[in-house]
Coordinates of C-alpha atoms (C1' of nucleotides) in Angstrom, one line a residue:
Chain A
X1 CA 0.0 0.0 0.0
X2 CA 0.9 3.5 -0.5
X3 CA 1.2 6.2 1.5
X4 CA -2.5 8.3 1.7
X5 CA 0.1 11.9 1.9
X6 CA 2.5 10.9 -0.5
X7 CA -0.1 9.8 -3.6
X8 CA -2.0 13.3 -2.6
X9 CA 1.0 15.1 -2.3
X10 CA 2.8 13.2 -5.7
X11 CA -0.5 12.8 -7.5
X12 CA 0.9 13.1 -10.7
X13 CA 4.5 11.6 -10.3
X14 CA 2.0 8.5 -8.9
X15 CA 0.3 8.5 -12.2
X16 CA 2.9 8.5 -14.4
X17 CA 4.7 5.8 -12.7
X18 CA 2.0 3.5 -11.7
X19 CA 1.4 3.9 -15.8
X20 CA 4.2 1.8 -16.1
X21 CA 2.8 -0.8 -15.1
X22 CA 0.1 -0.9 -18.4
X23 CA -3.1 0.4 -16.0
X24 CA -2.6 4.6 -14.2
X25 CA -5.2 3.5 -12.0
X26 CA -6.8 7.1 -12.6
X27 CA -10.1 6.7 -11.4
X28 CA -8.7 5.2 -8.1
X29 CA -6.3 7.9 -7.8
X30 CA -8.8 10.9 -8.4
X31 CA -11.2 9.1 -6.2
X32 CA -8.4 9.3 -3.5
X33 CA -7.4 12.4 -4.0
X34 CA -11.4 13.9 -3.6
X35 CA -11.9 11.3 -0.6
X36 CA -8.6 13.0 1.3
X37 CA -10.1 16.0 1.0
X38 CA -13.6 15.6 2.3
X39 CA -11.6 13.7 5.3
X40 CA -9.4 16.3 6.4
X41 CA -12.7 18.9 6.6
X42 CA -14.4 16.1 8.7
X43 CA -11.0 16.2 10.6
X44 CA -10.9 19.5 11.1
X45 CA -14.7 20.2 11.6
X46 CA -14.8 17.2 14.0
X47 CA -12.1 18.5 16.1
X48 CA -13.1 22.0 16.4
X49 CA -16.4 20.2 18.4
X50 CA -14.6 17.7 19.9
X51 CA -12.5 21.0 21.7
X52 CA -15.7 22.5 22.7
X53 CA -16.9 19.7 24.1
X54 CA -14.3 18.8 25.9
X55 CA -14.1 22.4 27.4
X56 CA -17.4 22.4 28.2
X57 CA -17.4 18.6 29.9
X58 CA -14.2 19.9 32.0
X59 CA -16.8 23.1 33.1
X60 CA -19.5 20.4 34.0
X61 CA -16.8 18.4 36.0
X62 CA -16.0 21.3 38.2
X63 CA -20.0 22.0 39.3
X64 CA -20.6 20.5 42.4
X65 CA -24.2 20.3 43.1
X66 CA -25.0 17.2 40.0
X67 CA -28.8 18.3 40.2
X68 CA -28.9 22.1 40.1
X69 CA -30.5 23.6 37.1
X70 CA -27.4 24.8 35.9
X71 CA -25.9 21.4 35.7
X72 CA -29.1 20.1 33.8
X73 CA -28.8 22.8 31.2
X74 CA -25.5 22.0 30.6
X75 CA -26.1 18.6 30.0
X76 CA -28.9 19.8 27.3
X77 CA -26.7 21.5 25.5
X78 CA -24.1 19.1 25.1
X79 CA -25.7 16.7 24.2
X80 CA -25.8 18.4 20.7
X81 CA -22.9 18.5 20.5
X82 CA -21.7 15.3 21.1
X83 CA -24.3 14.3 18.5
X84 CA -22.3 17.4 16.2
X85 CA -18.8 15.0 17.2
X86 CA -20.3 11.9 16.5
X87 CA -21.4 12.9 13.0
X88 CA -18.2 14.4 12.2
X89 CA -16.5 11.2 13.1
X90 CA -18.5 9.0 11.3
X91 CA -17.8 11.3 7.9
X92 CA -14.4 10.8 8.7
X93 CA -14.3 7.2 9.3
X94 CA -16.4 6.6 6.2
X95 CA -13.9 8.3 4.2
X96 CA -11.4 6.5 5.7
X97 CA -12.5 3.1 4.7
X98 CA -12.8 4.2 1.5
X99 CA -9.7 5.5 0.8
X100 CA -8.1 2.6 2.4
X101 CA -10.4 0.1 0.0
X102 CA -8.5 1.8 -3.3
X103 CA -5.6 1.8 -1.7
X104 CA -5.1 -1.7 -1.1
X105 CA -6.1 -2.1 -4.7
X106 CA -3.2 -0.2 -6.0
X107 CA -0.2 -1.5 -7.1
X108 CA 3.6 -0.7 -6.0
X109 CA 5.6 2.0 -8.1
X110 CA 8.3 0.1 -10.0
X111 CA 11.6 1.3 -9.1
X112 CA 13.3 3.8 -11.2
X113 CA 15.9 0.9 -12.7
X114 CA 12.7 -1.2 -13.9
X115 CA 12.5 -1.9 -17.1
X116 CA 9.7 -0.4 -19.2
X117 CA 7.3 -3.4 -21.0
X118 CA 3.9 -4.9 -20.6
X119 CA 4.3 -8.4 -20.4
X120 CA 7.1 -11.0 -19.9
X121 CA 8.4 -10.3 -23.5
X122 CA 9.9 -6.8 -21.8
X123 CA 12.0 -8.7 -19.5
X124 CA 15.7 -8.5 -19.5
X125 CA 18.6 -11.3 -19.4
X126 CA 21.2 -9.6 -17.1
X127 CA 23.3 -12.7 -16.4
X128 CA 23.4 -16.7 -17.7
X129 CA 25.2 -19.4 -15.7
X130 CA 26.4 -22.5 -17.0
X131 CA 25.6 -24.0 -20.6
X132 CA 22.8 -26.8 -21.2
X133 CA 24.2 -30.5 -20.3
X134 CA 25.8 -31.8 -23.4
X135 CA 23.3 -34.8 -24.5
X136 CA 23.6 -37.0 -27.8
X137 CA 19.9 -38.1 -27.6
X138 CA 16.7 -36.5 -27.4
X139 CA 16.3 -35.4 -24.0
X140 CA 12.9 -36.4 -22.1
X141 CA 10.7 -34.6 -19.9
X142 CA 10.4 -34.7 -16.2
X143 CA 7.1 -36.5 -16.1
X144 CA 8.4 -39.3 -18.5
X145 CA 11.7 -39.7 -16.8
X146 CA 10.5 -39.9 -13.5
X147 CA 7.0 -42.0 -14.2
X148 CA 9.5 -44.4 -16.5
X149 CA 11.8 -44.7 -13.1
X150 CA 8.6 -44.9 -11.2
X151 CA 9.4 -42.2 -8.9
X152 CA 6.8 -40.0 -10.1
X153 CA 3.3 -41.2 -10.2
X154 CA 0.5 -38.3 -11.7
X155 CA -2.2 -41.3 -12.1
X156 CA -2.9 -42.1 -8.4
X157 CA -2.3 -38.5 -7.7
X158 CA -5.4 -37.8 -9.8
X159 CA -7.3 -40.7 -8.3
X160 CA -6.4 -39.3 -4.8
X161 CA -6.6 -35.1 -5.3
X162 CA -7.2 -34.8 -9.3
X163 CA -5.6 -32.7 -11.5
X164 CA -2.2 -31.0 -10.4
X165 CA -1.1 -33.0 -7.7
X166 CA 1.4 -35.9 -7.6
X167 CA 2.6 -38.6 -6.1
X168 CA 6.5 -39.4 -5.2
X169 CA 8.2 -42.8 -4.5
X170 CA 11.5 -43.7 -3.4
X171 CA 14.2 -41.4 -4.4
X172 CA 11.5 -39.1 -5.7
X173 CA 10.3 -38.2 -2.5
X174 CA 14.0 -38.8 -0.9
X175 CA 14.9 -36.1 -3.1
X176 CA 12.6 -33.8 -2.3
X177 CA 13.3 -34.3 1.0
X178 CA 16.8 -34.4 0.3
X179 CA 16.6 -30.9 -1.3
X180 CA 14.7 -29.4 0.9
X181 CA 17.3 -29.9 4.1
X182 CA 20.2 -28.7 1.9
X183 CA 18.8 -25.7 0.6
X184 CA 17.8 -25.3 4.6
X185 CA 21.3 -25.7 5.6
X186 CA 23.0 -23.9 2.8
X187 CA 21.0 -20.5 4.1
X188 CA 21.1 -21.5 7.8
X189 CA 24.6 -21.9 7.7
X190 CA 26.4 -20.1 5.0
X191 CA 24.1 -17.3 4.6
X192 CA 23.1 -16.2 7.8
X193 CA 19.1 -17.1 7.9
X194 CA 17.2 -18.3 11.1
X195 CA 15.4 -21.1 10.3
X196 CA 11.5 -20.6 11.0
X197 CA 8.5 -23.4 10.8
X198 CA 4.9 -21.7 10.4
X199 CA 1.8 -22.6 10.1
X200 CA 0.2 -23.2 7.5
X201 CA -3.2 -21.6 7.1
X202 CA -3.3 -17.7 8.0
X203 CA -5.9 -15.4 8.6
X204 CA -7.3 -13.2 5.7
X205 CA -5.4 -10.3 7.7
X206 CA -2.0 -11.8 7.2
X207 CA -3.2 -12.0 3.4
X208 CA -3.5 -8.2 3.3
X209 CA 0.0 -7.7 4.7
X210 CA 1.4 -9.3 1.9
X211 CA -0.8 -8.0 -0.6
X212 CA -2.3 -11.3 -2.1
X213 CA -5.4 -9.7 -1.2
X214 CA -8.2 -8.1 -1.8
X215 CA -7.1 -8.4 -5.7
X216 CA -5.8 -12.0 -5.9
X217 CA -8.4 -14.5 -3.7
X218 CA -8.9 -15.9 -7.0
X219 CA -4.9 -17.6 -6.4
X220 CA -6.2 -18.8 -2.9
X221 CA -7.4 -21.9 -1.0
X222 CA -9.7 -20.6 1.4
X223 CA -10.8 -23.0 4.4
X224 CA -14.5 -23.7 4.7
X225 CA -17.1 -24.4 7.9
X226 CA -16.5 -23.4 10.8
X227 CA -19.6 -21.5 11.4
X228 CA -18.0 -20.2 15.5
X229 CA -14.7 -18.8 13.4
X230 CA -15.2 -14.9 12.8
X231 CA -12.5 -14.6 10.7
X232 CA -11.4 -16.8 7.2
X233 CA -8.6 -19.0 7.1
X234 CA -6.8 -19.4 3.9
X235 CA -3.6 -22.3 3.1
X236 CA -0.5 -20.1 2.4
X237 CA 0.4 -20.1 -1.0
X238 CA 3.9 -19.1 0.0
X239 CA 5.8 -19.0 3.1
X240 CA 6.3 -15.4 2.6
X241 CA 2.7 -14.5 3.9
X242 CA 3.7 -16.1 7.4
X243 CA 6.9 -15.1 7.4
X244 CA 6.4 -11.6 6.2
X245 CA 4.1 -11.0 8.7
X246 CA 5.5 -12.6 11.6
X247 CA 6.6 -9.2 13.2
X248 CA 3.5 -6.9 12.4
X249 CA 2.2 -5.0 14.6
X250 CA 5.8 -5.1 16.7
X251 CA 8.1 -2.2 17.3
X252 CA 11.5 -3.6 16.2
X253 CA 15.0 -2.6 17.7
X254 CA 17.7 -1.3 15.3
X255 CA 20.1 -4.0 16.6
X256 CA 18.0 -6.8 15.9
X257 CA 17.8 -5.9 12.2
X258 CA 18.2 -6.9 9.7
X259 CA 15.8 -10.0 10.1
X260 CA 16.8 -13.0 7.9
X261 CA 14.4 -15.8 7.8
X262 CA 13.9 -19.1 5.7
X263 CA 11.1 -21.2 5.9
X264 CA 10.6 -24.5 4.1
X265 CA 6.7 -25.0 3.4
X266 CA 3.9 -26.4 1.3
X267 CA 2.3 -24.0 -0.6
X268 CA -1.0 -24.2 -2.0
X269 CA -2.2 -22.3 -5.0
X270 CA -5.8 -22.3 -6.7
X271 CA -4.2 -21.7 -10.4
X272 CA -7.0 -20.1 -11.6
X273 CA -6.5 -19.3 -14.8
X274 CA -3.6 -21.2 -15.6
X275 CA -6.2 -23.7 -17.3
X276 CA -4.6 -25.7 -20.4
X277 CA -1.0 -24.3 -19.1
X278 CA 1.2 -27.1 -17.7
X279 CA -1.3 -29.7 -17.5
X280 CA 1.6 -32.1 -17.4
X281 CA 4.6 -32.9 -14.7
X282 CA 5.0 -31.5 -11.3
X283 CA 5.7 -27.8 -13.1
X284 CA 2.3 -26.1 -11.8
X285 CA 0.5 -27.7 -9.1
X286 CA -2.1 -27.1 -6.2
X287 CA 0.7 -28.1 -3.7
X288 CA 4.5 -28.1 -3.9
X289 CA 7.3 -27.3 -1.7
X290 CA 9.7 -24.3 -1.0
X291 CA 12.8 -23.1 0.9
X292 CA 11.7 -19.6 0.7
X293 CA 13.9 -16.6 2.1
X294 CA 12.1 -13.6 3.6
X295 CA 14.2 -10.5 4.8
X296 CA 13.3 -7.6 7.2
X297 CA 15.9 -4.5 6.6
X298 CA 16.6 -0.8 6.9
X299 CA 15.5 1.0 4.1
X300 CA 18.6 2.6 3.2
X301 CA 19.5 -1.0 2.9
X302 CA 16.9 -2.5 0.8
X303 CA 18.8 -2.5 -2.7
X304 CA 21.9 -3.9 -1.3
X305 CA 20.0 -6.7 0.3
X306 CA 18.0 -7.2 -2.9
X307 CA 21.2 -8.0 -4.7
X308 CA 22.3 -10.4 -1.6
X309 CA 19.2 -12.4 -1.6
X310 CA 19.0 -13.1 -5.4
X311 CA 22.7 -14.2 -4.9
X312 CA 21.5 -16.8 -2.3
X313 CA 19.3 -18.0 -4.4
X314 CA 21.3 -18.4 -7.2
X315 CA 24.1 -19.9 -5.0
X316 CA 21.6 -23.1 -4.5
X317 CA 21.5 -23.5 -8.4
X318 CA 25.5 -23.5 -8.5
X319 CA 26.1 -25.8 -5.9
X320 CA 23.6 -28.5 -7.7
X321 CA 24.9 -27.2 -11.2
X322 CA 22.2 -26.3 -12.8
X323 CA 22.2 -24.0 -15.8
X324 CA 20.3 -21.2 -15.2
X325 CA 19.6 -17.2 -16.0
X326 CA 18.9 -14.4 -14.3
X327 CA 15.8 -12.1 -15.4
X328 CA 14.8 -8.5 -14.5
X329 CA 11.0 -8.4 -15.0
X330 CA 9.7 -5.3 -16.8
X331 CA 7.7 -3.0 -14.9
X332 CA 4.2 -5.0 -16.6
X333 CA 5.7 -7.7 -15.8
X334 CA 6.2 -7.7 -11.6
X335 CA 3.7 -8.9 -9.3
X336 CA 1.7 -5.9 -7.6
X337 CA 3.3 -5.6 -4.4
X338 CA 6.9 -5.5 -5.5
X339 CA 8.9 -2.6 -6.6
X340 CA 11.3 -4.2 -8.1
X341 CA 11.7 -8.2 -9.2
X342 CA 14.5 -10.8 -10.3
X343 CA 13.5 -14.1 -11.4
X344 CA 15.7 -17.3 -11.8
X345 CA 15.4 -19.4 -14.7
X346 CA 16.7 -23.1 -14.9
X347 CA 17.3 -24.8 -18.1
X348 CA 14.9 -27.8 -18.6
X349 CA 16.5 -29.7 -21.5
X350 CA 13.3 -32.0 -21.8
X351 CA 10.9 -28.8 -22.8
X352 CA 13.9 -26.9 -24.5
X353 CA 13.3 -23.6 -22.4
X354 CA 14.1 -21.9 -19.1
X355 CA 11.1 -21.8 -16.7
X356 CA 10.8 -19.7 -13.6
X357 CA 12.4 -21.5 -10.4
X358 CA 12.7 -18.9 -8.3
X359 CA 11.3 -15.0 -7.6
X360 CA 13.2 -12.3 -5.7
X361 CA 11.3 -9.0 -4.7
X362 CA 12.5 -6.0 -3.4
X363 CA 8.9 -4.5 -1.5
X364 CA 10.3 -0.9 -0.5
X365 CA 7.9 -0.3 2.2
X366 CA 4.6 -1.5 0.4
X367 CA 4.0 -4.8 2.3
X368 CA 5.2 -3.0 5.4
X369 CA 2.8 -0.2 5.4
X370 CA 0.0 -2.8 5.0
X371 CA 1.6 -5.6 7.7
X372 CA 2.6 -2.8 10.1
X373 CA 6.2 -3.7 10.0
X374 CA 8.1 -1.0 11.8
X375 CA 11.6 -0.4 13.9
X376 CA 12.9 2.2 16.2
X377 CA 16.3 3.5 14.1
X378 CA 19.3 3.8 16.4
X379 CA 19.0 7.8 17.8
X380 CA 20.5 10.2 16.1
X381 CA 22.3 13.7 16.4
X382 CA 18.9 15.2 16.9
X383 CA 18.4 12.4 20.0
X384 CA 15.2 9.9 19.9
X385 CA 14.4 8.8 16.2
X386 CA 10.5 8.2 15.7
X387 CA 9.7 4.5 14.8
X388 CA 10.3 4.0 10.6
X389 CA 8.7 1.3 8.3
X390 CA 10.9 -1.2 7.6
X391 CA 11.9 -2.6 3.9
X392 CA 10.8 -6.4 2.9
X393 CA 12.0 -8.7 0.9
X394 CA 11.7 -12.0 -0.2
X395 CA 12.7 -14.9 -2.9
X396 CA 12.2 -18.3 -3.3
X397 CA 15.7 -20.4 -2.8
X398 CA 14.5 -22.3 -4.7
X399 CA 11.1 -24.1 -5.5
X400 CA 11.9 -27.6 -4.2
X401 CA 9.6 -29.1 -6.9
X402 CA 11.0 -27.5 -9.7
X403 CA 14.5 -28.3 -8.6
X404 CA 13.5 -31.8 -8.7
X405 CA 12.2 -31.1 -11.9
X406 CA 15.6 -29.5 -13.9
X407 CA 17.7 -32.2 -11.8
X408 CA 15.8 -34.9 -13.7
X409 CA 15.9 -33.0 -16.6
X410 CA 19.3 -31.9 -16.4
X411 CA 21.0 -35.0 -15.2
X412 CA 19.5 -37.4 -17.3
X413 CA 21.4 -40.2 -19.4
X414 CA 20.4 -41.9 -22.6
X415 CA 19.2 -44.9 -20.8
X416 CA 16.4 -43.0 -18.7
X417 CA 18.5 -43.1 -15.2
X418 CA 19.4 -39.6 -13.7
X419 CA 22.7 -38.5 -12.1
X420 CA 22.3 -37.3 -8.7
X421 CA 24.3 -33.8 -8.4
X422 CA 27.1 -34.2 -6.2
X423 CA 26.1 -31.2 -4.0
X424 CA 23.2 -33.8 -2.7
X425 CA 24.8 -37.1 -2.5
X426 CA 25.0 -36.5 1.5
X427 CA 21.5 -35.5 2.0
X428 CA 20.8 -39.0 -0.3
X429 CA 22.8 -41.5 1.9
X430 CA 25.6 -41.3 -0.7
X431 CA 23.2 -42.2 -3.8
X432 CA 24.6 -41.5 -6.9
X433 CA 22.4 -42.4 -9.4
X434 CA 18.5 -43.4 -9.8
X435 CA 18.3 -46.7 -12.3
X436 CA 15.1 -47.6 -13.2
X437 CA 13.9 -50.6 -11.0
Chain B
rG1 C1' -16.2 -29.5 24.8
rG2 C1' -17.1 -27.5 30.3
rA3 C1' -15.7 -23.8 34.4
rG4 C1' -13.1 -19.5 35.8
rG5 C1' -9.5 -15.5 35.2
rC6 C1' -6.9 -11.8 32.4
rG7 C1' -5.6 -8.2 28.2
rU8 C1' -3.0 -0.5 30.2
rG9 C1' 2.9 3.0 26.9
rG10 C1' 9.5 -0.4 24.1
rC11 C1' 8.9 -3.7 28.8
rC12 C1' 6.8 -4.4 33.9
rG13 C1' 2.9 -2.5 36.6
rA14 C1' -1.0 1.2 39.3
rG15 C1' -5.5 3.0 38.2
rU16 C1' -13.5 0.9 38.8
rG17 C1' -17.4 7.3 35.6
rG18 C1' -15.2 13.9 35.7
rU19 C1' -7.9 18.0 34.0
rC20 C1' -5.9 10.3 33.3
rG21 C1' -2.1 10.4 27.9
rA22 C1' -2.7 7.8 32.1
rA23 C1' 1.1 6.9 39.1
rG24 C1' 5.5 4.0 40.0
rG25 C1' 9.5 1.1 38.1
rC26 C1' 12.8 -0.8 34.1
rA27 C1' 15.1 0.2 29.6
rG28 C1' 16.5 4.5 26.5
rC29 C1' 18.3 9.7 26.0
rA30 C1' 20.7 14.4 28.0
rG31 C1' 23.4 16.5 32.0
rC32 C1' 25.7 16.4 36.8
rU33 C1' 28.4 13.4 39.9
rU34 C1' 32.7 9.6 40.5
rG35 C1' 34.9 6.6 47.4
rC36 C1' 27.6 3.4 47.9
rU37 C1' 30.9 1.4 41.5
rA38 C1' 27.7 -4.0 36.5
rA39 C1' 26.9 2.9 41.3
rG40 C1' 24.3 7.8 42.7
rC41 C1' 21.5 12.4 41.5
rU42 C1' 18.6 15.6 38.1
rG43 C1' 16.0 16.2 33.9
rU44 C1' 13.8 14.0 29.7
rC45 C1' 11.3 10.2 27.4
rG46 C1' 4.4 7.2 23.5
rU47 C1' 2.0 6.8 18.6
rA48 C1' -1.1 8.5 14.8
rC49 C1' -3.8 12.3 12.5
rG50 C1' -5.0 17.6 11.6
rG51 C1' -3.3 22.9 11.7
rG52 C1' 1.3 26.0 11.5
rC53 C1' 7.4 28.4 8.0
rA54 C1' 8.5 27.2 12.9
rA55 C1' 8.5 27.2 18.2
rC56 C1' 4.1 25.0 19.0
rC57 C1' -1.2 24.0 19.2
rG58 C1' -5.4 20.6 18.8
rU59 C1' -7.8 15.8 18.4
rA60 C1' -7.7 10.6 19.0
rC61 C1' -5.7 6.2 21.1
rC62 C1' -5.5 2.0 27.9
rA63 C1' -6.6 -5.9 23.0
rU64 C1' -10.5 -4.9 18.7
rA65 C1' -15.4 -3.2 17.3
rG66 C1' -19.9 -1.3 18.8
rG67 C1' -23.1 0.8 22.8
rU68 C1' -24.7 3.7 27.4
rU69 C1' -23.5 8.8 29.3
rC70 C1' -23.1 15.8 29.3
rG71 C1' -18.4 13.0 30.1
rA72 C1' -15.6 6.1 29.6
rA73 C1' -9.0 3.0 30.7
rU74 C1' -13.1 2.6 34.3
rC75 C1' -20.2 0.5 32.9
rC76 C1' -22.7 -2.9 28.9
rU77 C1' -22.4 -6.2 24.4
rA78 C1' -19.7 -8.8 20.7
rU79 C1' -15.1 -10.4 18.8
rC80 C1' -9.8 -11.7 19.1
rG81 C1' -5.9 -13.4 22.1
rC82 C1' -3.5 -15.4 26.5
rC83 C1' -3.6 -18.1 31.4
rU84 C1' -5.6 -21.8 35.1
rC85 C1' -8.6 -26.2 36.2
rC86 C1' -11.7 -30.5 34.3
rG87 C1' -12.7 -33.6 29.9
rC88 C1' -10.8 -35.4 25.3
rC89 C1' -6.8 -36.3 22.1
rA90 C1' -1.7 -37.0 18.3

RNA sequence: GGAGGCGUGGCCGAGUGGUCGAAGGCAGCAGCUUGCUAAGCUGUCGUACGGGCAACCGUACCAUAGGUUCGAAUCCUAUCGCCUCCGCCA
C-alpha cells in the first residue's frame, strides 16, 4: 500500500509511474485524492467540536451540586454536541475506509531501474550461468523420466486429489526431502538465515499484509465451515505471507535488524486461470514445496539486500549445477506488491526452455505499510528517532519441486536413469544415481 | 467441549465514571556526579492524524469493534488473544 500523503501530495508523479505498469489506476487515484479531502474537513470540523466539548465537559466536572438547574442545562446543550462530534466522526471514518479500499487495490511504483514493457516479452537477461548439459539423444521430460523410473506417479495423484497434484516414490520423495534440508542448511549456515516453521493456514489479515489480497483471492485456497470462526482461514500459497508477517504490529529494535528468515513449506495455489497451461509434470500444481527466504531491513539497505538475496538464491542453483539465467522483469511484468523483481530461470532440457524457479522481490515499504512492520532507528544527532517502516524482501531459494524437476531433466542419461548432483549425495545416503527398477 | 481468570505506553505495573495520555518502576536519551561502583543524582522520554514556516497548538488512542453517558481505561455487548482447572486427544 501507498502512503494516503504521499499519492496526494505526488498525484501526478503516482500516475505517471503507476502507468508503467500498463493500467494509471486514474479513477482510483482521483477518487483518492477527492476522498482526502472531504476527510481532512471532517477532521478538522470534528475537532473543532470535539475541543468545545471537551471544554465544556471539563466546566460540568467542576459543578458540584450534580442536580442544580445549571448542571441540567448544561447537560442539554451538550448533548448536541456530542451528536455534532459523533457525525463528524462518522464522515471521517467513512472516508477513511474508503480510501483505504482503493488503496489496497493499487499497485507498487516500479523502481526507477525497472524496465519499461507490458508483459514478460519486456523482460531483461542480465546474467546466464552454466551452458545446457551436453546430450547426444533426445532429452525427455520430467514426467516421463521420472513415471519411466517410477518415482513420479500423476495417475494415483489424480485418483487421490485430481488434476495437479502428484505422487512421489523412493528417491523421488527422498529427493525432495533431500533438497529441501540442503537448501535449509545452505542459508542456515552459509548465509546467515534463522530457520523458522509456520503454520500453515493464515488469517485473511495476514493476506493483506502481503498483498495477495483483496485483488488475488482468486490464487487462494480458502478453508470452509467453521460456522463459530469470525475470521477466514486461507492455506499459504507461500511461506512469505507467514513469514512476512511474523513481526506486524511489533516495534523492532535497530540492533536486531536486519531480520533473515527461511522457511521450508507447502504451498498451495488455486491456479485459476492457468487452465490448459502445464497440465503435465509437477511444473504447476495445487501443492508443492519451498525453501523460501524472507528478509526484514533498513530501508537505506533495501537494494543492497535485494542483490544479496538473489545471490543466495542463485548460490543453491551453483552448488547442484544447474544451468540457469537471471531475469529483471519489466515493470508489466512484476507482481503488484513489488517494486522491483529478479527471477531465476533453470534450463529444462526436456521442454527446451528456461522456466521460472525462483522470484526475488524487493517490496520498498509497500508490504510493510500494509503488515505494520516498523523499527525504532538507532537515535541520532537530533536524540530519539520516531519509529520507521521497515523494507521487505523476499525470494524463493528455490522451489523444491522445480528443482527436482531441472535435476531430472538436467542430469538425465540416454538410458532413462538420472545423475544425482554431487552437491546432494550427502543428503541421499551417498546415492549417486537413480536406475530404473 | 465445560468452568473460571486476564488483556494498560518499548517492557513491567498502578488505576472501577469527571484535568488520566494515564502513578511508579525498568530500559532509552541528556546533563551532573565519580569513594555506595555492572553505582548515585537531576531532567527528559508514546503513537497517529490535523493545523502552523516554525516554536508549538489541537484531536484521537488503555486488545479490537460497537453501545450507554453531558463525560468512559473505568459501565454494557460482541469479537480476538492469553492463562488456570476439568474432559478429550496426536
Amino acid at each position: 500500500m501507498l502512503d494516503l500523503r504521499y499519492v496526494v501530495e505526488n498525484l501526478e508523479a503516482v500516475r505517471t509511474r503507476l502507468c508503467r505498469r500498463g493500467d494509471a489506476y486514474s479513477a482510483s487515484l482521483d477518487q483518492i485524492a477527492s476522498l482526502a479531502q472531504t476527510r481532512r474537513e471532517a477532521i478538522i470540523n470534528g475537532e473543532r467540536i470535539a475541543k468545545e466539548l471537551n471544554d465544556a465537559t471539563a466546566a460540568m466536572a467542576k459543578i458540584a451540586d450534580k442536580k442544580s438547574d445549571a448542571f441540567a442545562l448544561a447537560r442539554e446543550k451538550n448533548r448536541a454536541l456530542g451528536d455534532a462530534r459523533k457525525t463528524f466522526e462518522r464522515e471521517q471514518a467513512e472516508a477513511e475506509l474508503a480510501i483505504q479500499d482503493l488503496l489496497l487495490g493499487i499497485p507498487n511504483e516500479p523502481a526507477a531501474d525497472v524496465p519499461d514493457g507490458r508483459d514478460e516479452t519486456g523482460n531483461v537477461v542480465v546474467k546466464t550461468w552454466g551452458a545446457p548439459p551436453k546430450m547426444d539423444f533426445a532429452p525427455k521430460e520430467h514426467h516421463d523420466l521420472g513415471t519411466a523410473l517410477g518415482i513420479l506417479d500423476f495417475e494415483r495423484s489424480a485418483r487421490l486429489s485430481g488434476p495437479r497434484f502428484s505422487v512421489l516414490f523412493r528417491e523421488g520423495a527422498m529427493l525432495e526431502r533431500a533438497l529441501a534440508t540442503f537448501m535449509l542448511d545452505v542459508h542456515t549456515q552459509e548465509h546467515g538465515y534463522t530457520e523458522v516453521y509456520t503454520p500453515y493456514l493464515v488469517k485473511d489479515s495476514a493476506l493483506y499484509g502481503t498483498g495477495n489480497l483483496p485483488k488475488f483471492g482468486d490464487q487462494l485456497f480458502k478453508i470452509a465451515g467453521n460456522e463459530e470462526r469470525t475470521y477466514d482461514l486461507y492455506l499459504i500459497p507461500t511461506a512469505e505471507v507467514p513469514v512476512t508477517n511474523l513481526h506486524g504490529k511489533e516495534l523492532l529494535a535497530d540492533d536486531e535488524l536486519p531480520k533473515k528468515y527461511v522457511a521450508f513449506t507447502p504451498c498451495f495455489r488455486a491456479e485459476a486461470g492457468a487452465a490448459g497451461r502445464d497440465t503435465r509434470g509437477m511444473i504447476r500444481q495445487h501443492q508443492f514445496d519451498k525453501v523460501e527466504v524472507v528478509q526484514l531491513v533498513r530501508p537505506e539497505e533495501s537494494d543492497a539486500a535485494h542483490e544479496a538475496l538473489t545471490r543466495h538464491a542463485e548460490t543453491i542453483l551453483e552448488k547442484l549445477g544447474l544451468h540457469y539465467r537471471r531475469m529483471l522483469l519489466c515493470a508489466g511484468d512484476m507482481g503488484a506488491s513489488a517494486k522491483k523483481t529478479y527471477d531465476l530461470e533453470v534450463w529444462l532440457p526436456g521442454q527446451g526452455c528456461f522456466r521460472e524457479i525462483s522470484s526475488c522481490s524487493n517490496f520498498g515499504d509497500y508490504q510493510a505499510r500494509r503488515a505494520d512492520l516498523r523499527y525504532r532507528p538507532a537515535d541520532d544527532a537530533k536524540g530519539k528517532a520516531k519509529p520507521r517502516l521497515l523494507h521487505t524482501l523476499n525470494g524463493s531459494a528455490l522451489a523444491v519441486g522445480r528443482t527436482l524437476v531441472a535435476i531430472l531433466e538436467q542430469y538425465q542419461q540416454e538410458d532413462g536413469s538420472v545423475v544425482i548432483p554431487e552437491a546432494l549425495r550427502p543428503y541421499c545416503r551417498g546415492l549417486e544415481k537413480i536406475t530404473r527398477r
